[in-house]
Short mmCIF file of C-alpha atoms and ligand atoms in Angstrom, two decimals:
data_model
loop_
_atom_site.label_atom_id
_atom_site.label_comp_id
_atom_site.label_asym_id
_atom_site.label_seq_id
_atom_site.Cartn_x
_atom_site.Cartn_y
_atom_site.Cartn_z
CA UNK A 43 -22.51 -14.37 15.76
CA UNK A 44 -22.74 -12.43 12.35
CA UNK A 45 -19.69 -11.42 11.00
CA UNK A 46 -18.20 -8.05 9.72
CA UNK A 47 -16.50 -6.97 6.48
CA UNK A 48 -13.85 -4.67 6.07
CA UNK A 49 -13.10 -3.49 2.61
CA UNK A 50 -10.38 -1.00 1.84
CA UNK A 51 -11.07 -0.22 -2.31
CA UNK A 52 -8.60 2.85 -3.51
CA UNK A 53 -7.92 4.44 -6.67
CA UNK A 54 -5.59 7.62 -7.94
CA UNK A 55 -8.41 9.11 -10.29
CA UNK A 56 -6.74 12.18 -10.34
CA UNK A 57 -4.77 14.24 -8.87
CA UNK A 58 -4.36 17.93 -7.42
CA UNK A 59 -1.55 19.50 -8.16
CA UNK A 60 -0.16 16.58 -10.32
CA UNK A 61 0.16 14.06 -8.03
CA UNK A 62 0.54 15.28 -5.04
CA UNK A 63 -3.28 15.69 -3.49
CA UNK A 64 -6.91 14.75 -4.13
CA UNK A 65 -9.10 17.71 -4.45
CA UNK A 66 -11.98 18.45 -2.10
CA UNK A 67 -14.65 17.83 -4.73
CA UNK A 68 -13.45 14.31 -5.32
CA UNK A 69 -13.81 13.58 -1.38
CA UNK A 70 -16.94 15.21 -1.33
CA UNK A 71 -18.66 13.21 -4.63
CA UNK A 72 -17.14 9.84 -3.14
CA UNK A 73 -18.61 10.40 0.00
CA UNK A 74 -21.70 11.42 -1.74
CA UNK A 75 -22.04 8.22 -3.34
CA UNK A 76 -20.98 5.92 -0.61
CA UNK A 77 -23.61 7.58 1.02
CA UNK A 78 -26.15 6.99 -1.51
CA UNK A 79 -25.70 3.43 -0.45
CA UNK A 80 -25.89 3.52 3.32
CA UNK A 81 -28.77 0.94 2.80
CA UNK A 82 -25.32 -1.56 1.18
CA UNK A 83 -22.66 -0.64 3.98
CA UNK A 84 -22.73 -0.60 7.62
CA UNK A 85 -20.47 2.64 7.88
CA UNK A 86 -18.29 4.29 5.52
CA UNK A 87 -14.67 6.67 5.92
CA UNK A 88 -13.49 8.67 2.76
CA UNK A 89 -9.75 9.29 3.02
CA UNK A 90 -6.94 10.38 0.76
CA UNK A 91 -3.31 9.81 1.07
CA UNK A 92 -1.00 11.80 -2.04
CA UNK A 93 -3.35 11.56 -5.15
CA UNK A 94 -4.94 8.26 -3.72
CA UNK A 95 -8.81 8.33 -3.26
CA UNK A 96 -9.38 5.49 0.02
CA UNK A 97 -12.91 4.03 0.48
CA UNK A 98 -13.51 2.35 3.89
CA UNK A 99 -16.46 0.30 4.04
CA UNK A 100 -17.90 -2.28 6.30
CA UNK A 101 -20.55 -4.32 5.50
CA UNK A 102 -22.46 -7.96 5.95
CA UNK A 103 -21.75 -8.82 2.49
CA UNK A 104 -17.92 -10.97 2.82
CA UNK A 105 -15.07 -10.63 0.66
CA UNK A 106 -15.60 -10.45 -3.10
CA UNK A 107 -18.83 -8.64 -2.97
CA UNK A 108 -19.83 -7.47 -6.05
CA UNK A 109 -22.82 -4.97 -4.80
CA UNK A 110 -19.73 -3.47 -2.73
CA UNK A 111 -16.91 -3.71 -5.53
CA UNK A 112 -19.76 -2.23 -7.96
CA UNK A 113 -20.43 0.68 -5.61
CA UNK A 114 -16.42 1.70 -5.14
CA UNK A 115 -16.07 1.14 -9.23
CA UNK A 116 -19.04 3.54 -9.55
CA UNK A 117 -17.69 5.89 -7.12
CA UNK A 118 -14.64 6.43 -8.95
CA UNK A 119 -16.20 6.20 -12.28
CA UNK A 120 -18.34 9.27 -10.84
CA UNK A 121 -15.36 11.01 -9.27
CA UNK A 122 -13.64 10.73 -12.95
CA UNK A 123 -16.21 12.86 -13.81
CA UNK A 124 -15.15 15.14 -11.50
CA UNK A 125 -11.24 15.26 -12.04
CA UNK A 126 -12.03 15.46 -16.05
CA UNK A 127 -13.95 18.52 -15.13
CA UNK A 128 -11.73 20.04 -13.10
CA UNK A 129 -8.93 19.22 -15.62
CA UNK A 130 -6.88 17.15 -12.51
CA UNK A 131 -3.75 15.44 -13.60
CA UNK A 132 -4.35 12.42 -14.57
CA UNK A 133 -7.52 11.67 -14.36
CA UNK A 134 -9.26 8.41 -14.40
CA UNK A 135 -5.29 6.97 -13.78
CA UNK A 136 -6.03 3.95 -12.08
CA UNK A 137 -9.29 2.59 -14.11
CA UNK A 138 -7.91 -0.02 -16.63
CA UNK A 139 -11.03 -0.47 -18.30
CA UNK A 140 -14.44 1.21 -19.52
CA UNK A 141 -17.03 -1.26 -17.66
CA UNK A 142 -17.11 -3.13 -14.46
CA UNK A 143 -17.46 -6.78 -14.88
CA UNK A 144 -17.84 -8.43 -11.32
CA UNK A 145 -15.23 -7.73 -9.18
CA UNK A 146 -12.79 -4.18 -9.19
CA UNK A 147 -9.91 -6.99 -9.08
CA UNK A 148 -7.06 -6.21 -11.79
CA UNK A 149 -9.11 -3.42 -13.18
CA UNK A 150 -6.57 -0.91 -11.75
CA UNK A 151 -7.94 -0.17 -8.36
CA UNK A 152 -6.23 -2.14 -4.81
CA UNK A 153 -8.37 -3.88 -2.99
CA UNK A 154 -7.66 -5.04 0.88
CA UNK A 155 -10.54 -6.69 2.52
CA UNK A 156 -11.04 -9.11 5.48
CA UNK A 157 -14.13 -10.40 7.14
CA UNK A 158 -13.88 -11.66 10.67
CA UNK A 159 -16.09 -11.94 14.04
CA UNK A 160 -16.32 -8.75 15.45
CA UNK A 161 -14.26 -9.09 18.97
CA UNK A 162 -15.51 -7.50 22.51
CA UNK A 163 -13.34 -4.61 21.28
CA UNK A 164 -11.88 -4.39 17.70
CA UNK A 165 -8.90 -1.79 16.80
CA UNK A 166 -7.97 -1.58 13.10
CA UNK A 167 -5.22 0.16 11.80
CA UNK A 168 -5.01 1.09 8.20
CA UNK A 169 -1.89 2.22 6.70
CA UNK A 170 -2.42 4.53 3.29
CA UNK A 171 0.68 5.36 1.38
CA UNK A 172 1.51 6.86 -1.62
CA UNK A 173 4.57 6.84 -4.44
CA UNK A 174 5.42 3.36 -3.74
CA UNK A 175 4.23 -0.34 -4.00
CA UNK A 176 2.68 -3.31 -2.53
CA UNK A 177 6.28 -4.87 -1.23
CA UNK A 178 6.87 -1.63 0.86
CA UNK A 179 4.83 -3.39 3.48
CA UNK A 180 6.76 -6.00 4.14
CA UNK A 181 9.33 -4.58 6.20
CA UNK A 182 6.99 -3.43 8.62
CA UNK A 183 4.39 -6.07 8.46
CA UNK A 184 7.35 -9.02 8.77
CA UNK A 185 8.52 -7.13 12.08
CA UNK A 186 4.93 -6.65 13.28
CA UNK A 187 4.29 -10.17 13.69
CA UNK A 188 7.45 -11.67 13.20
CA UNK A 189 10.29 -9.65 15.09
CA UNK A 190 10.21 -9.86 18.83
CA UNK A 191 12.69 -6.87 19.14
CA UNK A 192 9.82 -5.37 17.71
CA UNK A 193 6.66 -6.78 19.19
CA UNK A 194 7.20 -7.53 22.68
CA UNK A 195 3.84 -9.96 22.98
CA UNK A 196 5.75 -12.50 20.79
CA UNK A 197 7.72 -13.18 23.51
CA UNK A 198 5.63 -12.35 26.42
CA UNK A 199 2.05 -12.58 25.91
CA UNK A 200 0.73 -16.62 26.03
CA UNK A 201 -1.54 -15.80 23.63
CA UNK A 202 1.11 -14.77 20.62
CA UNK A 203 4.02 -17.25 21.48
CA UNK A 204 2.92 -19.93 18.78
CA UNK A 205 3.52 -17.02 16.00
CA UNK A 206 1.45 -16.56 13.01
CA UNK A 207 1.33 -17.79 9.28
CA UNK A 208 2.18 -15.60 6.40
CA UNK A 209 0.62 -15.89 2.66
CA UNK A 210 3.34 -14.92 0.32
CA UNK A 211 2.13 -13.54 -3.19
CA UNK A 212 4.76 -14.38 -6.09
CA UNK A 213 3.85 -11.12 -8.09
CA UNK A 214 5.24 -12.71 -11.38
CA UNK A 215 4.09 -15.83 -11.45
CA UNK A 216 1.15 -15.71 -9.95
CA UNK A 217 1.64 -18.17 -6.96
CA UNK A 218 0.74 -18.36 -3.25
CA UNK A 219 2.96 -19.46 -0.56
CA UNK A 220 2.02 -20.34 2.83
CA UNK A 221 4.79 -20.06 6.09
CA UNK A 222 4.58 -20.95 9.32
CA UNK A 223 6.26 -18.39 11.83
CA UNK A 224 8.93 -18.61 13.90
CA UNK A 225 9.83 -21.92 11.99
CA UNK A 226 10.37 -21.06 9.25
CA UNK A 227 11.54 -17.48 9.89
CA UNK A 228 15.01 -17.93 7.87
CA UNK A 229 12.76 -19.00 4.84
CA UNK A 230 10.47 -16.07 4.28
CA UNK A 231 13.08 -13.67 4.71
CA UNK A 232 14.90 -15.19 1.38
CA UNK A 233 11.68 -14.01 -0.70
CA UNK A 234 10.17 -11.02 1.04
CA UNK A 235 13.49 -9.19 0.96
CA UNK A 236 12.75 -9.33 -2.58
CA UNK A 237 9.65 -6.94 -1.77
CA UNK A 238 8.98 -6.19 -5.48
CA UNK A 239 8.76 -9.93 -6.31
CA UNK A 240 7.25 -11.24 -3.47
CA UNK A 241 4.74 -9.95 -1.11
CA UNK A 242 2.89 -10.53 2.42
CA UNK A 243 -0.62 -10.90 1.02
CA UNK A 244 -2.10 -11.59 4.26
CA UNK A 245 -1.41 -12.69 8.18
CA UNK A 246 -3.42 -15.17 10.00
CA UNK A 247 -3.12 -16.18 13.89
CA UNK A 248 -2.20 -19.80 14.64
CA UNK A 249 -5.88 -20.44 15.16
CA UNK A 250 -6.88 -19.28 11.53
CA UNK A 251 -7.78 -15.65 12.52
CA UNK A 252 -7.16 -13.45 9.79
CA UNK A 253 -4.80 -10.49 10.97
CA UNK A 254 -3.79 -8.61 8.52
CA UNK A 255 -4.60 -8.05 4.66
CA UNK A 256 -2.76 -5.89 1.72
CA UNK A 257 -3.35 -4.82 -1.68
CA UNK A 258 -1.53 -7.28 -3.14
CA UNK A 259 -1.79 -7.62 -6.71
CA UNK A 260 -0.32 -9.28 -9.82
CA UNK A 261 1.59 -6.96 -11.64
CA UNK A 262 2.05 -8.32 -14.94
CA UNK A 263 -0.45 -8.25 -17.61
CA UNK A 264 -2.47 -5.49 -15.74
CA UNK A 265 -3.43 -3.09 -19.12
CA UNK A 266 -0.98 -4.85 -21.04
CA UNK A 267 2.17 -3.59 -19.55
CA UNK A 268 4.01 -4.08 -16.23
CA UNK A 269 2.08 -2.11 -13.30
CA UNK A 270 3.84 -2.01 -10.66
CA UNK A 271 3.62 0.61 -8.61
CA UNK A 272 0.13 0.55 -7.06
CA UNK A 273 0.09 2.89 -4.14
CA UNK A 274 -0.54 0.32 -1.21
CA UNK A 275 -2.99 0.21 1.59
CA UNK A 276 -2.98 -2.32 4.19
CA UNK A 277 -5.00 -3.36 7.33
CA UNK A 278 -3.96 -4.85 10.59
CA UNK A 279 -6.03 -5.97 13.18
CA UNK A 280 -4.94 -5.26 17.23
CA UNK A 281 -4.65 -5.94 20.43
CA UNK A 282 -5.90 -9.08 22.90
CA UNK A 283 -4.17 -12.26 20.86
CA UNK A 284 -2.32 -9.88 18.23
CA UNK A 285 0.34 -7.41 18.05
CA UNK A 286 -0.57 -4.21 20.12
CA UNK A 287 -1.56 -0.90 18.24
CA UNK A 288 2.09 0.44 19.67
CA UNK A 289 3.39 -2.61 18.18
CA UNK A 290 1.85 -2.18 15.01
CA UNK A 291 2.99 1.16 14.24
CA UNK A 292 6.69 0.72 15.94
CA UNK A 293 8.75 -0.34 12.49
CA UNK A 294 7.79 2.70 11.01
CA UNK A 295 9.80 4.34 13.83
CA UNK A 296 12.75 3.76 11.18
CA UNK A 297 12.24 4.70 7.41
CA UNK A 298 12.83 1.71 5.53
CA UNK A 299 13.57 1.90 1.91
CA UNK A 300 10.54 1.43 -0.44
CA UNK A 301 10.90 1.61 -4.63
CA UNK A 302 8.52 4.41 -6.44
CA UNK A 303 9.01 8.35 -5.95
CA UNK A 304 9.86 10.00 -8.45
CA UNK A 305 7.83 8.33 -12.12
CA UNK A 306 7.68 5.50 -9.87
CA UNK A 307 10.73 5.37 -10.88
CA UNK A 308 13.19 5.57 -7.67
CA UNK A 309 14.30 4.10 -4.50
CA UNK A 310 13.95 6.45 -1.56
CA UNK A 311 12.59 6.43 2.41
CA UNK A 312 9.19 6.17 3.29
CA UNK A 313 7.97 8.98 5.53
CA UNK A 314 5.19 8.72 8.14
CA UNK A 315 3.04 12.16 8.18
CA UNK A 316 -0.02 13.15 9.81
CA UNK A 317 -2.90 13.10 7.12
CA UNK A 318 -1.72 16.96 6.48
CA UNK A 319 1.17 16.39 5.46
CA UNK A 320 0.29 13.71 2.94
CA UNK A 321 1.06 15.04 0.35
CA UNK A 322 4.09 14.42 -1.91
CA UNK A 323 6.27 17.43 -3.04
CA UNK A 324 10.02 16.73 -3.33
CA UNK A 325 10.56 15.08 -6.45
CA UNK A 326 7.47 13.97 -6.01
CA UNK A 327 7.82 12.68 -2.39
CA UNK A 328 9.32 10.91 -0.67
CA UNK A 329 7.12 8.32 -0.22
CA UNK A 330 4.66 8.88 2.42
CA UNK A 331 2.07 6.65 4.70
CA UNK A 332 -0.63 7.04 7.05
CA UNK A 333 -1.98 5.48 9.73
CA UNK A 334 -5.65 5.37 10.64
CA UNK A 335 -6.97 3.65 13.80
CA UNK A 336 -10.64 2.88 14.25
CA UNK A 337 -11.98 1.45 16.77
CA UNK A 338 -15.38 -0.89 15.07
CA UNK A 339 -18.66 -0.77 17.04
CA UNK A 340 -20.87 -3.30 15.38
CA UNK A 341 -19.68 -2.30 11.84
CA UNK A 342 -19.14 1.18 12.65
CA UNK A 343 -15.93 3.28 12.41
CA UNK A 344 -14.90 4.88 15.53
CA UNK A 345 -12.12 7.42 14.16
CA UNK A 346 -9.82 7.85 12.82
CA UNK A 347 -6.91 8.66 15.04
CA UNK A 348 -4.03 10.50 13.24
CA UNK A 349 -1.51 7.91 14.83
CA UNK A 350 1.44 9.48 12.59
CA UNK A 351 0.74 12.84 13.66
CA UNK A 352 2.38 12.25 17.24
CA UNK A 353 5.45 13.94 17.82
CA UNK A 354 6.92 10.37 18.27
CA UNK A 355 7.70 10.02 14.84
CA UNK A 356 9.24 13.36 14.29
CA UNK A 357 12.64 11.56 14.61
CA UNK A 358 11.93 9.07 12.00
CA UNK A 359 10.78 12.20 9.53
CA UNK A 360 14.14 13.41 10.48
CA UNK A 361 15.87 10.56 9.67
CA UNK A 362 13.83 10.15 6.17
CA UNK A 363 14.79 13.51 5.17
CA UNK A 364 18.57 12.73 5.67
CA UNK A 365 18.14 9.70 3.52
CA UNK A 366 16.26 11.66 1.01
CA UNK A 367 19.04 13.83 1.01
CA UNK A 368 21.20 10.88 0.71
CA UNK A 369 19.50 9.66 -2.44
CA UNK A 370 18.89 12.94 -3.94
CA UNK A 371 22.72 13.40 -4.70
CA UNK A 372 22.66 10.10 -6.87
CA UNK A 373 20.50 11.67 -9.25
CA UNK A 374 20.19 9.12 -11.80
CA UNK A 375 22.92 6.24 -10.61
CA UNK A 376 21.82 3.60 -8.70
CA UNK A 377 20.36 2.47 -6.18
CA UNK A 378 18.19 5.81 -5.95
CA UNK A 379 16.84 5.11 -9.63
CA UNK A 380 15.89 1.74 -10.02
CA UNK A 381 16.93 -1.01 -12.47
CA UNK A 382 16.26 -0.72 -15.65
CA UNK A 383 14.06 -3.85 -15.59
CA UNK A 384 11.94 -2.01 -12.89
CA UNK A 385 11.31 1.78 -13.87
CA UNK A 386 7.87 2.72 -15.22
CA UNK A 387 9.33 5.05 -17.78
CA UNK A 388 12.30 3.98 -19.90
CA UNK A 389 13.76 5.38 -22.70
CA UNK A 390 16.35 2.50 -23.34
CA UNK A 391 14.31 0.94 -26.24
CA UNK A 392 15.21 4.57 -27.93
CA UNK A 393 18.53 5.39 -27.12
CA UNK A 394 19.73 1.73 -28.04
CA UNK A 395 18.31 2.16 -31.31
CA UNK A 396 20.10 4.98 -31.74
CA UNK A 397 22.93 3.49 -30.61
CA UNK A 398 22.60 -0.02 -32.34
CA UNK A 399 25.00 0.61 -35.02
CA UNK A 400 27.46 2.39 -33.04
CA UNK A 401 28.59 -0.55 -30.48
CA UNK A 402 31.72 -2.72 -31.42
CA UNK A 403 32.92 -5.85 -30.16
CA UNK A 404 35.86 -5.69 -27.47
CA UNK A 405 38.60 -7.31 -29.04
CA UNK A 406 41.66 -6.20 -27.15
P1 13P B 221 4.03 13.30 -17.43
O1 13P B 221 4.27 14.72 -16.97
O2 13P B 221 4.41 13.07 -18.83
O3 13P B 221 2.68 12.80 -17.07
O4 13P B 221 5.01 12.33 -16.59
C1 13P B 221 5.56 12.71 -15.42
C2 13P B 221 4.79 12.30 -14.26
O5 13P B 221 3.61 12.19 -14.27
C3 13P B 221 5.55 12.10 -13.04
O6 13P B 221 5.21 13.09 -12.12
P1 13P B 222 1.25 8.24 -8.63
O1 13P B 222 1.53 6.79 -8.87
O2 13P B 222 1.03 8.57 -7.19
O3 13P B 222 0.15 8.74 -9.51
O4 13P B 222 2.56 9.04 -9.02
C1 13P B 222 3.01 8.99 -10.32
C2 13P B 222 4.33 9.62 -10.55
O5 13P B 222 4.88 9.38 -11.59
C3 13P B 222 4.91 10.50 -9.55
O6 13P B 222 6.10 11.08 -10.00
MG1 MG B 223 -1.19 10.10 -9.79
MG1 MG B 224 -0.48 7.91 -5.92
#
């Protein structure tokens, strides 16, 4: 049986107003272009979540692919064009370099992609989200496949009772973990609760299906300088073996706390909207994500649903709105802004110069 691709390839290129939307003409030119090479993919979505341009491909060409990583590079290379025109904040944001070499990889733009037999019947969900970073998925995607007060089928369905393995980035160091679920459940949780050091790269079933995937990607050394805050996309697989599509979008039920905001910059709650709504305004946000379902027909996207638009998850806007409230009133105290080791603008280096001559030893 021949197997399908799914590649998720994104990229803020710029955005409309400042970084709150992508304008029209950029969705338009990337679907221009991804149509241009219909003879490449098998299907094709263009999507946009904040200022973050989302290209949905499937195709018979695996993981890696450098006809497809070419085609999203060129896309947003072309939609630059676009955004420089139109004088969009920011534009070209997310492309590191000046020329494609091989693979879009730690050139600026997040790349999720899985390639698996197509099932009888295949729902995908992909989550979009903007202001934020790779480790705000793991929250969700730990009690997807990992909490049964969450997902019901880990207890009761045959078919998920074994549990599932987890691959653990190490966003420092550059390291991959492996765990085996439930046994060592206790384990995980002492790294992935670190979500901006560690993150779920990718879930597989017992029997070596692959699950789910993330852009998960090293954030030192990207440019130069620490890059951190990639706006995330990930994709989970559903249904018949794995976590049902109610299942998969049940933690966001909840905000959970994500870093970014604000000059990815700031703690706050991450929101789930409709695809309206995505798009960030108060102070920047908060944090938002999306969630698309398709249904795949031989390669082809059936969708998307809206899934965030139900009214189900008006209480959990509610409740994200309190605790942007909440965080608002902190202004700049911790925890709403971050660390100092973790904001993406800083002006320490300046105001300790200034200050250098003016501290004194404690001697009393
Ligand atoms: P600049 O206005 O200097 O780009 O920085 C602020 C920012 O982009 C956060 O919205
Ligand atoms: P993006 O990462 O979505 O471009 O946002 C940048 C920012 O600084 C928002 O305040
Ligand atoms: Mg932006
Ligand atoms: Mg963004």
């Amino acid at each position: 049986m021949s197997k399908v691709t799914l590649s998720v390839i994104k990229a803020d290129v710029g955005g409309w107003v400042g970084h709150s939307g992508v304008h029209p003409a950029l969705m338009e030119r990337a679907k221009d272009c991804l149509e241009a090479a219909k003879g490449l993919l098998t299907d094709y979505y263009v999507a946009s979540c904040g200022d973050d341009l989302n290209l949905v491909m499937t195709h018979a060409l695996g993981v890696d692919s450098e006809a497809v990583h070419r085609l999203a590079w060129d896309t947003f290379v072309a939609c630059t064009g676009v955004a420089k025109k139109l004088k969009l904040y920011g534009a070209g944001q997310d492309l590191l370099s000046d020329a494609f070499s091989g693979n879009v990889k730690g050139m600026g733009p997040g790349v999720a992609e899985m390639e698996f037999e197509e099932r009888p019947s295949e729902p995908v969900i992909i989550f979009m989200a903007d202001k934020t970073e790779p480790g705000a998925w793991n929250f969700p995607v730990f009690k997807i496949f990992a909490d049964p007060f969450n997902t019901s089928g880990l207890v009761i369905d045959p078919k998920m009772h074994a549990g599932f393995r987890f691959e653990v980035h190490d966003l420092y160091e550059n390291k991959k973990v492996l765990f085996s679920l439930p046994e060592e459940y206790y384990d995980i949780l002492v790294l992935i609760g670190a979500a901006g050091h560690y993150t779920i790269k990718s879930v597989y079933s017992k029997s070596g299906d692959i699950a789910s995937v993330s852009t998960t990607q090293r954030l030192n050394l990207m440019a130069g300088r620490y890059v951190g805050k990639d706006d995330p996309v990930l994709i989970v697989r559903a249904q018949s073996g794995l976590p049902a599509v109610g299942e998969v979008l049940e933690p966001f039920a909840h905000p959970h706390i994500v870093s970014g905001w604000m000059r990815g910059s700031h703690n706050g709650p991450l929101m789930p909207v409709s695809v309206a709504d995505a798009h960030p305004t108060r102070f920047d946000g908060p944090p938002r994500v999306i969630a698309l379902g398709f249904q795949l027909c031989e390669g082809r996207l059936l969708g998307p649903q809206d899934f965030f638009a139900d009214p189900a998850f008006d209480r959990a806007r509610s409740e994200a709105l309190e605790l942007a409230d909440f965080f608002r009133r902190l202004g700049p105290f911790e925890p709403h802004r971050l660390p100092l080791d973790e904001m993406e603008y800083t002006t320490m280096p300046e105001v300790m110069k200034r200050l250098k001559d003016r501290f004194e030893d404690i001697t009393d």
